[in-house]
PDB file of C-alpha atoms in Angstrom:
ATOM      1  CA  MET X   1      -0.485   0.224  -0.027  1.00 57.00           C
ATOM      2  CA  SER X   2       1.161   3.320  -1.082  1.00 62.00           C
ATOM      3  CA  ALA X   3       2.273   6.294   1.699  1.00 61.00           C
ATOM      4  CA  SER X   4      -1.050   8.222   0.806  1.00 60.00           C
ATOM      5  CA  GLY X   5      -2.696   4.758   1.069  1.00 58.00           C
ATOM      6  CA  ARG X   6      -1.730   4.744   4.421  1.00 60.00           C
ATOM      7  CA  ARG X   7      -2.742   8.139   5.356  1.00 62.00           C
ATOM      8  CA  LEU X   8      -5.935   8.031   4.518  1.00 61.00           C
ATOM      9  CA  SER X   9      -6.489   4.530   6.443  1.00 66.00           C
ATOM     10  CA  LEU X  10      -5.574   5.784   9.414  1.00 65.00           C
ATOM     11  CA  VAL X  11      -7.877   9.648   8.804  1.00 62.00           C
ATOM     12  CA  LEU X  12     -10.229   6.607   7.954  1.00 64.00           C
ATOM     13  CA  GLY X  13      -9.930   4.929  10.761  1.00 65.00           C
ATOM     14  CA  ILE X  14      -9.814   8.067  13.618  1.00 73.00           C
ATOM     15  CA  LEU X  15     -12.742   9.072  12.016  1.00 65.00           C
ATOM     16  CA  LEU X  16     -14.491   6.295  12.831  1.00 65.00           C
ATOM     17  CA  ALA X  17     -12.644   6.073  16.372  1.00 68.00           C
ATOM     18  CA  VAL X  18     -14.179  10.186  17.276  1.00 63.00           C
ATOM     19  CA  VAL X  19     -17.670   8.726  16.175  1.00 63.00           C
ATOM     20  CA  ALA X  20     -17.894   5.660  18.337  1.00 65.00           C
ATOM     21  CA  PHE X  21     -16.564   8.029  21.297  1.00 65.00           C
ATOM     22  CA  LEU X  22     -19.193  10.892  20.149  1.00 65.00           C
ATOM     23  CA  GLY X  23     -21.615   8.431  19.596  1.00 63.00           C
ATOM     24  CA  VAL X  24     -21.524   6.683  23.983  1.00 61.00           C
ATOM     25  CA  VAL X  25     -21.129  10.242  25.179  1.00 58.00           C
ATOM     26  CA  GLY X  26     -24.959  10.574  23.398  1.00 62.00           C
ATOM     27  CA  VAL X  27     -26.036   8.101  24.956  1.00 54.00           C
ATOM     28  CA  ILE X  28     -25.312   8.438  28.284  1.00 64.00           C
ATOM     29  CA  ILE X  29     -25.509  11.797  28.398  1.00 61.00           C
ATOM     30  CA  LEU X  30     -30.212  11.162  27.480  1.00 53.00           C
ATOM     31  CA  ASN X  31     -29.852   8.154  29.265  1.00 56.00           C
ATOM     32  CA  THR X  32     -29.110  11.105  32.152  1.00 56.00           C
ATOM     33  CA  THR X  33     -32.090  12.945  30.654  1.00 52.00           C
ATOM     34  CA  GLN X  34     -33.912  10.838  30.851  1.00 48.00           C
ATOM     35  CA  ASN X  35     -33.150   9.786  34.333  1.00 51.00           C
ATOM     36  CA  ASN X  36     -33.388  13.119  35.820  1.00 50.00           C
ATOM     37  CA  SER X  37     -36.419  14.567  34.361  1.00 54.00           C
ATOM     38  CA  GLY X  38     -38.266  11.369  36.259  1.00 76.00           C
ATOM     39  CA  SER X  39     -38.977  11.609  39.611  1.00 87.00           C
ATOM     40  CA  VAL X  40     -40.021   9.263  41.908  1.00 90.00           C
ATOM     41  CA  GLN X  41     -42.629   9.837  45.330  1.00 92.00           C
ATOM     42  CA  VAL X  42     -40.764   9.673  48.327  1.00 93.00           C
ATOM     43  CA  VAL X  43     -41.331   9.525  52.758  1.00 94.00           C
ATOM     44  CA  VAL X  44     -41.647  13.176  54.275  1.00 95.00           C
ATOM     45  CA  THR X  45     -41.995  14.894  57.363  1.00 95.00           C
ATOM     46  CA  THR X  46     -45.316  16.986  58.221  1.00 94.00           C
ATOM     47  CA  ARG X  47     -44.762  18.354  60.257  1.00 93.00           C
ATOM     48  CA  ASP X  48     -41.684  19.040  62.914  1.00 92.00           C
ATOM     49  CA  VAL X  49     -40.701  15.867  64.656  1.00 88.00           C
ATOM     50  CA  ALA X  50     -38.526  16.020  67.803  1.00 82.00           C
ATOM     51  CA  ALA X  51     -35.345  13.204  67.527  1.00 73.00           C
ATOM     52  CA  ARG X  52     -36.632  10.470  69.608  1.00 70.00           C
ATOM     53  CA  GLU X  53     -40.143  11.486  69.136  1.00 81.00           C
ATOM     54  CA  THR X  54     -42.257   8.113  67.904  1.00 83.00           C
ATOM     55  CA  PHE X  55     -44.166   7.828  63.830  1.00 89.00           C
ATOM     56  CA  SER X  56     -47.383   7.884  63.303  1.00 90.00           C
ATOM     57  CA  THR X  57     -49.043   7.470  59.812  1.00 90.00           C
ATOM     58  CA  ASP X  58     -50.114  10.738  60.635  1.00 92.00           C
ATOM     59  CA  MET X  59     -47.018  12.983  60.685  1.00 92.00           C
ATOM     60  CA  LEU X  60     -45.726  11.058  57.746  1.00 95.00           C
ATOM     61  CA  THR X  61     -46.462  11.322  53.990  1.00 94.00           C
ATOM     62  CA  THR X  62     -45.272  11.281  49.813  1.00 93.00           C
ATOM     63  CA  MET X  63     -43.851  13.905  48.029  1.00 92.00           C
ATOM     64  CA  SER X  64     -42.867  13.905  43.947  1.00 92.00           C
ATOM     65  CA  VAL X  65     -39.599  14.857  43.818  1.00 90.00           C
ATOM     66  CA  PRO X  66     -36.798  14.361  40.678  1.00 91.00           C
ATOM     67  CA  GLN X  67     -34.903  11.474  40.449  1.00 86.00           C
ATOM     68  CA  SER X  68     -31.533  13.421  41.182  1.00 86.00           C
ATOM     69  CA  GLY X  69     -33.191  14.393  44.748  1.00 87.00           C
ATOM     70  CA  VAL X  70     -33.659  11.268  46.373  1.00 90.00           C
ATOM     71  CA  GLN X  71     -32.095  11.676  49.416  1.00 90.00           C
ATOM     72  CA  PRO X  72     -28.896   8.649  50.027  1.00 91.00           C
ATOM     73  CA  GLN X  73     -31.063   5.943  52.366  1.00 89.00           C
ATOM     74  CA  ALA X  74     -34.739   7.509  51.508  1.00 91.00           C
ATOM     75  CA  SER X  75     -37.970   5.696  52.340  1.00 91.00           C
ATOM     76  CA  PHE X  76     -40.880   5.369  50.193  1.00 93.00           C
ATOM     77  CA  HIS X  77     -43.829   3.508  51.387  1.00 93.00           C
ATOM     78  CA  VAL X  78     -44.716   5.192  54.687  1.00 92.00           C
ATOM     79  CA  GLY X  79     -46.017   2.427  56.531  1.00 90.00           C
ATOM     80  CA  ASP X  80     -41.931   1.399  56.645  1.00 90.00           C
ATOM     81  CA  ILE X  81     -41.220   4.408  59.492  1.00 91.00           C
ATOM     82  CA  VAL X  82     -44.539   3.816  60.573  1.00 90.00           C
ATOM     83  CA  GLY X  83     -43.307   2.886  64.651  1.00 85.00           C
ATOM     84  CA  LYS X  84     -40.318   3.811  64.487  1.00 86.00           C
ATOM     85  CA  SER X  85     -38.366   6.765  66.620  1.00 83.00           C
ATOM     86  CA  ALA X  86     -36.043   9.574  65.005  1.00 85.00           C
ATOM     87  CA  ALA X  87     -32.931   9.690  66.307  1.00 79.00           C
ATOM     88  CA  ILE X  88     -32.264  13.350  65.240  1.00 83.00           C
ATOM     89  CA  ALA X  89     -34.673  16.359  65.103  1.00 85.00           C
ATOM     90  CA  ILE X  90     -36.710  16.242  61.413  1.00 92.00           C
ATOM     91  CA  PRO X  91     -37.903  19.744  59.970  1.00 93.00           C
ATOM     92  CA  LYS X  92     -41.379  20.055  58.523  1.00 93.00           C
ATOM     93  CA  GLY X  93     -40.894  17.665  54.834  1.00 93.00           C
ATOM     94  CA  GLN X  94     -37.384  16.723  55.248  1.00 93.00           C
ATOM     95  CA  GLN X  95     -36.675  13.557  53.037  1.00 94.00           C
ATOM     96  CA  VAL X  96     -36.943  11.010  55.898  1.00 93.00           C
ATOM     97  CA  THR X  97     -33.827   7.950  55.472  1.00 92.00           C
ATOM     98  CA  SER X  98     -33.357   5.243  56.903  1.00 88.00           C
ATOM     99  CA  ASN X  99     -29.876   6.713  58.877  1.00 88.00           C
ATOM    100  CA  MET X 100     -32.051   9.369  60.764  1.00 87.00           C
ATOM    101  CA  LEU X 101     -33.691   6.312  62.853  1.00 86.00           C
ATOM    102  CA  PHE X 102     -32.722   4.827  65.523  1.00 75.00           C
ATOM    103  CA  ALA X 103     -32.006   0.982  64.357  1.00 60.00           C
ATOM    104  CA  ASN X 104     -34.445  -1.834  64.820  1.00 47.00           C
ATOM    105  CA  ASN X 105     -32.638  -4.519  63.717  1.00 37.00           C
ATOM    106  CA  GLY X 106     -36.376  -6.377  65.529  1.00 39.00           C
ATOM    107  CA  ILE X 107     -36.145  -5.055  68.889  1.00 39.00           C
ATOM    108  CA  GLN X 108     -39.020  -3.295  69.529  1.00 43.00           C
ATOM    109  CA  THR X 109     -38.446  -0.097  70.737  1.00 45.00           C
ATOM    110  CA  ALA X 110     -35.066   1.016  70.545  1.00 45.00           C
ATOM    111  CA  VAL X 111     -33.376   1.435  73.830  1.00 48.00           C
ATOM    112  CA  SER X 112     -32.452   5.317  73.758  1.00 49.00           C
ATOM    113  CA  ALA X 113     -36.253   6.089  72.125  1.00 61.00           C
ATOM    114  CA  TYR X 114     -38.414   7.823  74.886  1.00 72.00           C
ATOM    115  CA  LEU X 115     -41.699   5.644  75.982  1.00 79.00           C
ATOM    116  CA  PRO X 116     -45.252   6.940  74.486  1.00 83.00           C
ATOM    117  CA  ILE X 117     -45.947   7.919  78.349  1.00 88.00           C
ATOM    118  CA  PRO X 118     -49.598  10.521  77.923  1.00 88.00           C
ATOM    119  CA  LYS X 119     -48.887  13.444  79.332  1.00 88.00           C
ATOM    120  CA  GLY X 120     -49.582  13.137  83.338  1.00 89.00           C
ATOM    121  CA  TRP X 121     -50.019   9.403  82.616  1.00 92.00           C
ATOM    122  CA  VAL X 122     -47.032   6.755  84.056  1.00 93.00           C
ATOM    123  CA  ALA X 123     -45.910   3.756  83.516  1.00 94.00           C
ATOM    124  CA  ARG X 124     -44.915   0.345  84.861  1.00 94.00           C
ATOM    125  CA  ALA X 125     -43.682  -3.011  84.343  1.00 94.00           C
ATOM    126  CA  ILE X 126     -45.661  -5.947  84.819  1.00 95.00           C
ATOM    127  CA  PRO X 127     -44.933  -9.116  85.422  1.00 94.00           C
ATOM    128  CA  THR X 128     -46.751 -11.835  82.465  1.00 93.00           C
ATOM    129  CA  SER X 129     -45.980 -15.352  81.545  1.00 92.00           C
ATOM    130  CA  GLU X 130     -48.186 -18.262  79.379  1.00 92.00           C
ATOM    131  CA  LEU X 131     -50.956 -18.740  80.985  1.00 93.00           C
ATOM    132  CA  GLN X 132     -50.947 -15.180  82.947  1.00 93.00           C
ATOM    133  CA  GLY X 133     -50.480 -13.049  80.141  1.00 93.00           C
ATOM    134  CA  VAL X 134     -52.793 -15.012  77.646  1.00 93.00           C
ATOM    135  CA  ALA X 135     -50.468 -17.352  76.186  1.00 92.00           C
ATOM    136  CA  GLY X 136     -47.466 -14.018  75.309  1.00 89.00           C
ATOM    137  CA  TYR X 137     -50.256 -13.464  72.856  1.00 89.00           C
ATOM    138  CA  ILE X 138     -49.918  -9.683  73.761  1.00 91.00           C
ATOM    139  CA  GLN X 139     -48.273  -6.838  71.759  1.00 87.00           C
ATOM    140  CA  ALA X 140     -47.245  -3.034  71.698  1.00 85.00           C
ATOM    141  CA  GLY X 141     -51.052  -1.823  71.400  1.00 86.00           C
ATOM    142  CA  ASP X 142     -53.530  -4.296  73.192  1.00 91.00           C
ATOM    143  CA  TYR X 143     -55.517  -3.016  76.035  1.00 94.00           C
ATOM    144  CA  ILE X 144     -56.289  -5.737  78.531  1.00 96.00           C
ATOM    145  CA  ASN X 145     -58.056  -5.924  81.574  1.00 97.00           C
ATOM    146  CA  VAL X 146     -56.968  -6.977  84.613  1.00 97.00           C
ATOM    147  CA  ILE X 147     -58.374  -9.667  87.203  1.00 97.00           C
ATOM    148  CA  ALA X 148     -57.939 -10.049  90.851  1.00 96.00           C
ATOM    149  CA  ASN X 149     -57.744 -13.446  92.700  1.00 95.00           C
ATOM    150  CA  VAL X 150     -57.856 -13.108  96.406  1.00 93.00           C
ATOM    151  CA  ASN X 151     -59.041 -14.583  99.055  1.00 92.00           C
ATOM    152  CA  GLN X 152     -61.624 -12.557 101.066  1.00 91.00           C
ATOM    153  CA  GLN X 153     -59.560 -13.281 104.438  1.00 91.00           C
ATOM    154  CA  THR X 154     -56.969 -11.170 103.284  1.00 90.00           C
ATOM    155  CA  PHE X 155     -58.848  -7.755 103.718  1.00 89.00           C
ATOM    156  CA  ASN X 156     -59.865  -9.151 107.241  1.00 89.00           C
ATOM    157  CA  THR X 157     -57.833  -5.730 109.526  1.00 87.00           C
ATOM    158  CA  THR X 158     -59.020  -4.226 113.307  1.00 85.00           C
ATOM    159  CA  SER X 159     -60.794  -1.130 110.839  1.00 83.00           C
ATOM    160  CA  ARG X 160     -62.117  -3.000 108.251  1.00 82.00           C
ATOM    161  CA  PRO X 161     -62.897  -6.698 109.630  1.00 86.00           C
ATOM    162  CA  THR X 162     -64.218  -9.516 108.352  1.00 84.00           C
ATOM    163  CA  ASN X 163     -65.848 -13.325 108.742  1.00 81.00           C
ATOM    164  CA  LYS X 164     -65.490 -14.185 105.227  1.00 81.00           C
ATOM    165  CA  SER X 165     -62.516 -16.374 104.130  1.00 85.00           C
ATOM    166  CA  LEU X 166     -64.082 -16.998 100.317  1.00 90.00           C
ATOM    167  CA  ASN X 167     -61.558 -17.087  97.344  1.00 93.00           C
ATOM    168  CA  ILE X 168     -63.331 -15.075  94.520  1.00 93.00           C
ATOM    169  CA  SER X 169     -62.076 -13.358  91.176  1.00 95.00           C
ATOM    170  CA  LYS X 170     -62.564 -10.323  90.108  1.00 95.00           C
ATOM    171  CA  THR X 171     -61.410  -7.453  86.869  1.00 96.00           C
ATOM    172  CA  ALA X 172     -60.167  -4.545  89.428  1.00 95.00           C
ATOM    173  CA  PHE X 173     -58.828  -2.766  85.877  1.00 96.00           C
ATOM    174  CA  THR X 174     -60.224  -1.957  82.611  1.00 95.00           C
ATOM    175  CA  ASN X 175     -58.450  -1.189  79.404  1.00 94.00           C
ATOM    176  CA  VAL X 176     -55.359  -0.787  80.398  1.00 95.00           C
ATOM    177  CA  ARG X 177     -53.038   0.472  77.056  1.00 94.00           C
ATOM    178  CA  VAL X 178     -50.049  -1.864  76.465  1.00 93.00           C
ATOM    179  CA  ILE X 179     -46.949   0.628  75.310  1.00 89.00           C
ATOM    180  CA  ALA X 180     -43.960  -2.097  74.834  1.00 88.00           C
ATOM    181  CA  VAL X 181     -43.323  -6.355  75.360  1.00 89.00           C
ATOM    182  CA  GLY X 182     -40.551  -7.811  77.302  1.00 84.00           C
ATOM    183  CA  PRO X 183     -37.582  -5.514  78.062  1.00 74.00           C
ATOM    184  CA  ALA X 184     -36.189  -2.992  75.896  1.00 56.00           C
ATOM    185  CA  GLY X 185     -32.932  -4.124  74.143  1.00 45.00           C
ATOM    186  CA  HIS X 186     -33.932  -7.211  73.936  1.00 47.00           C
ATOM    187  CA  ALA X 187     -35.394  -9.039  70.195  1.00 42.00           C
ATOM    188  CA  SER X 188     -38.834 -10.584  70.539  1.00 44.00           C
ATOM    189  CA  GLY X 189     -38.055 -13.333  68.324  1.00 49.00           C
ATOM    190  CA  ASN X 190     -38.653 -16.981  70.132  1.00 54.00           C
ATOM    191  CA  GLY X 191     -40.702 -17.741  73.520  1.00 68.00           C
ATOM    192  CA  VAL X 192     -42.921 -15.563  75.934  1.00 81.00           C
ATOM    193  CA  THR X 193     -42.006 -12.873  77.428  1.00 86.00           C
ATOM    194  CA  SER X 194     -41.871 -11.887  81.217  1.00 91.00           C
ATOM    195  CA  THR X 195     -42.426  -8.534  81.110  1.00 93.00           C
ATOM    196  CA  LEU X 196     -45.898  -6.359  79.936  1.00 94.00           C
ATOM    197  CA  THR X 197     -44.955  -2.005  80.152  1.00 94.00           C
ATOM    198  CA  ILE X 198     -48.434  -0.500  80.547  1.00 96.00           C
ATOM    199  CA  ILE X 199     -49.999   3.213  81.505  1.00 95.00           C
ATOM    200  CA  LEU X 200     -51.242   4.582  84.485  1.00 94.00           C
ATOM    201  CA  THR X 201     -52.376   7.215  86.311  1.00 93.00           C
ATOM    202  CA  GLU X 202     -50.224   7.867  89.352  1.00 91.00           C
ATOM    203  CA  CYS X 203     -53.516   7.191  91.862  1.00 90.00           C
ATOM    204  CA  ASP X 204     -54.003   3.741  90.159  1.00 93.00           C
ATOM    205  CA  ALA X 205     -50.835   2.646  89.924  1.00 93.00           C
ATOM    206  CA  GLU X 206     -50.938   2.712  93.635  1.00 92.00           C
ATOM    207  CA  TYR X 207     -53.420   0.321  93.589  1.00 94.00           C
ATOM    208  CA  PHE X 208     -51.905  -1.476  90.886  1.00 95.00           C
ATOM    209  CA  ASP X 209     -48.290  -2.476  93.288  1.00 94.00           C
ATOM    210  CA  TRP X 210     -50.441  -3.596  95.867  1.00 94.00           C
ATOM    211  CA  MET X 211     -52.043  -5.889  94.304  1.00 95.00           C
ATOM    212  CA  LEU X 212     -49.253  -7.087  92.471  1.00 94.00           C
ATOM    213  CA  ASN X 213     -47.736  -7.097  95.993  1.00 91.00           C
ATOM    214  CA  GLY X 214     -50.387  -9.794  98.029  1.00 87.00           C
ATOM    215  CA  LEU X 215     -52.976 -10.865  94.734  1.00 93.00           C
ATOM    216  CA  LYS X 216     -52.558 -13.643  92.292  1.00 95.00           C
ATOM    217  CA  LEU X 217     -53.140 -11.361  89.033  1.00 96.00           C
ATOM    218  CA  THR X 218     -54.193 -12.497  85.409  1.00 96.00           C
ATOM    219  CA  TYR X 219     -54.407 -10.527  82.726  1.00 97.00           C
ATOM    220  CA  THR X 220     -57.348 -10.657  79.270  1.00 97.00           C
ATOM    221  CA  VAL X 221     -57.115  -8.709  76.174  1.00 96.00           C
ATOM    222  CA  LEU X 222     -59.531  -6.842  74.783  1.00 94.00           C
ATOM    223  CA  SER X 223     -61.195  -7.382  70.835  1.00 92.00           C
ATOM    224  CA  TYR X 224     -59.934  -4.970  69.200  1.00 84.00           C
ATOM    225  CA  LYS X 225     -63.096  -3.342  67.577  1.00 87.00           C
ATOM    226  CA  ASP X 226     -63.417  -2.238  71.633  1.00 90.00           C
ATOM    227  CA  TYR X 227     -59.607  -0.439  71.878  1.00 86.00           C
ATOM    228  CA  GLY X 228     -61.160   3.243  72.235  1.00 82.00           C
ATOM    229  CA  PRO X 229     -58.865   6.436  71.509  1.00 82.00           C
ATOM    230  CA  ALA X 230     -55.098   7.067  73.281  1.00 83.00           C
ATOM    231  CA  PRO X 231     -54.422   8.913  77.006  1.00 87.00           C
ATOM    232  CA  THR X 232     -53.491  11.787  75.176  1.00 85.00           C
ATOM    233  CA  GLN X 233     -54.276  14.103  78.855  1.00 88.00           C
ATOM    234  CA  PRO X 234     -53.672  13.438  81.933  1.00 89.00           C
ATOM    235  CA  VAL X 235     -56.625  12.930  84.204  1.00 88.00           C
ATOM    236  CA  ALA X 236     -57.531  15.624  86.340  1.00 85.00           C
ATOM    237  CA  SER X 237     -58.898  13.568  89.593  1.00 85.00           C
ATOM    238  CA  CYS X 238     -54.105  12.081  89.981  1.00 85.00           C
ATOM    239  CA  PRO X 239     -52.099  14.225  89.614  1.00 76.00           C
ATOM    240  CA  PRO X 240     -49.118  12.174  88.702  1.00 70.00           C
ATOM    241  CA  THR X 241     -47.197  13.616  91.717  1.00 71.00           C
ATOM    242  CA  THR X 242     -49.605  11.676  93.555  1.00 66.00           C
ATOM    243  CA  SER X 243     -49.106   9.521  95.992  1.00 71.00           C
ATOM    244  CA  THR X 244     -52.569   8.912  99.282  1.00 71.00           C
ATOM    245  CA  GLY X 245     -50.299   5.737 100.348  1.00 82.00           C
ATOM    246  CA  ILE X 246     -52.672   2.188  99.777  1.00 88.00           C
ATOM    247  CA  GLY X 247     -53.358  -0.439 102.256  1.00 91.00           C
ATOM    248  CA  PRO X 248     -56.125  -3.925 102.239  1.00 91.00           C
ATOM    249  CA  ASP X 249     -58.884  -1.040 103.673  1.00 91.00           C
ATOM    250  CA  GLN X 250     -58.810   1.527 100.855  1.00 91.00           C
ATOM    251  CA  VAL X 251     -58.589  -1.652  98.107  1.00 92.00           C
ATOM    252  CA  ASP X 252     -61.184  -3.772  99.644  1.00 92.00           C
ATOM    253  CA  ALA X 253     -63.246   0.003 100.013  1.00 91.00           C
ATOM    254  CA  ARG X 254     -62.343   0.948  96.222  1.00 92.00           C
ATOM    255  CA  PHE X 255     -63.164  -2.676  94.947  1.00 93.00           C
ATOM    256  CA  GLY X 256     -64.658  -4.071  96.893  1.00 91.00           C
ATOM    257  CA  PHE X 257     -63.512  -7.767  97.414  1.00 92.00           C
ATOM    258  CA  THR X 258     -65.794  -8.861 100.284  1.00 90.00           C
ATOM    259  CA  LYS X 259     -68.882  -7.291  99.445  1.00 88.00           C
ATOM    260  CA  VAL X 260     -68.813 -10.507  97.009  1.00 80.00           C
TER     261      VAL X 260
END
């Protein structure tokens, strides 16, 4: 091949390489433009969320954003966030990403998150077991009734004498809300937990404490169709600092165990 022919072949080769390169660049630009022009529904907050606050459905919504505006570790379904707790303060309209949440990893409640206790109420742990606690089917958010099993002689005091000696069972507390199951920081996977965490007024907590130490208690679970709204306000008749002192006379006067 002559020198001029070799030069022509070289020029054609270079031109073909340039065309191929420009074609690849064009495809990349086209794909990038198409991707950026699309939109994605991401989960955002409907109000300011405080650190350690637990998400409910009304605190979240979805919003359409360009794909280029999707934050790393963004969430795309409200249901994936409900029930989890914010590790940091999140402003209204902010995308909710997984690194803003307490790590769950199968644990029911993050150790550092506040318990969902309404203003003016208190929480306490109560013992449970397979037979005492409906075979372990009680879950956070359930409402339970508490049945006290007692011998009437328990209330035979000098101020309230009784000759009765009858073993009775009586529902003492109704519609008690369970806010956690099992100890914090332990997975709830297998087996039956040994504790439930419930919310009470301070007044009821003192009566409950006395019964735990003196009576046999068992629990029943209400149908979810009978659940009412969770308490949100203090009970005016029982401020959280109330302490009256509870003994057998006060318990019998309130619940009437010796009147059966």
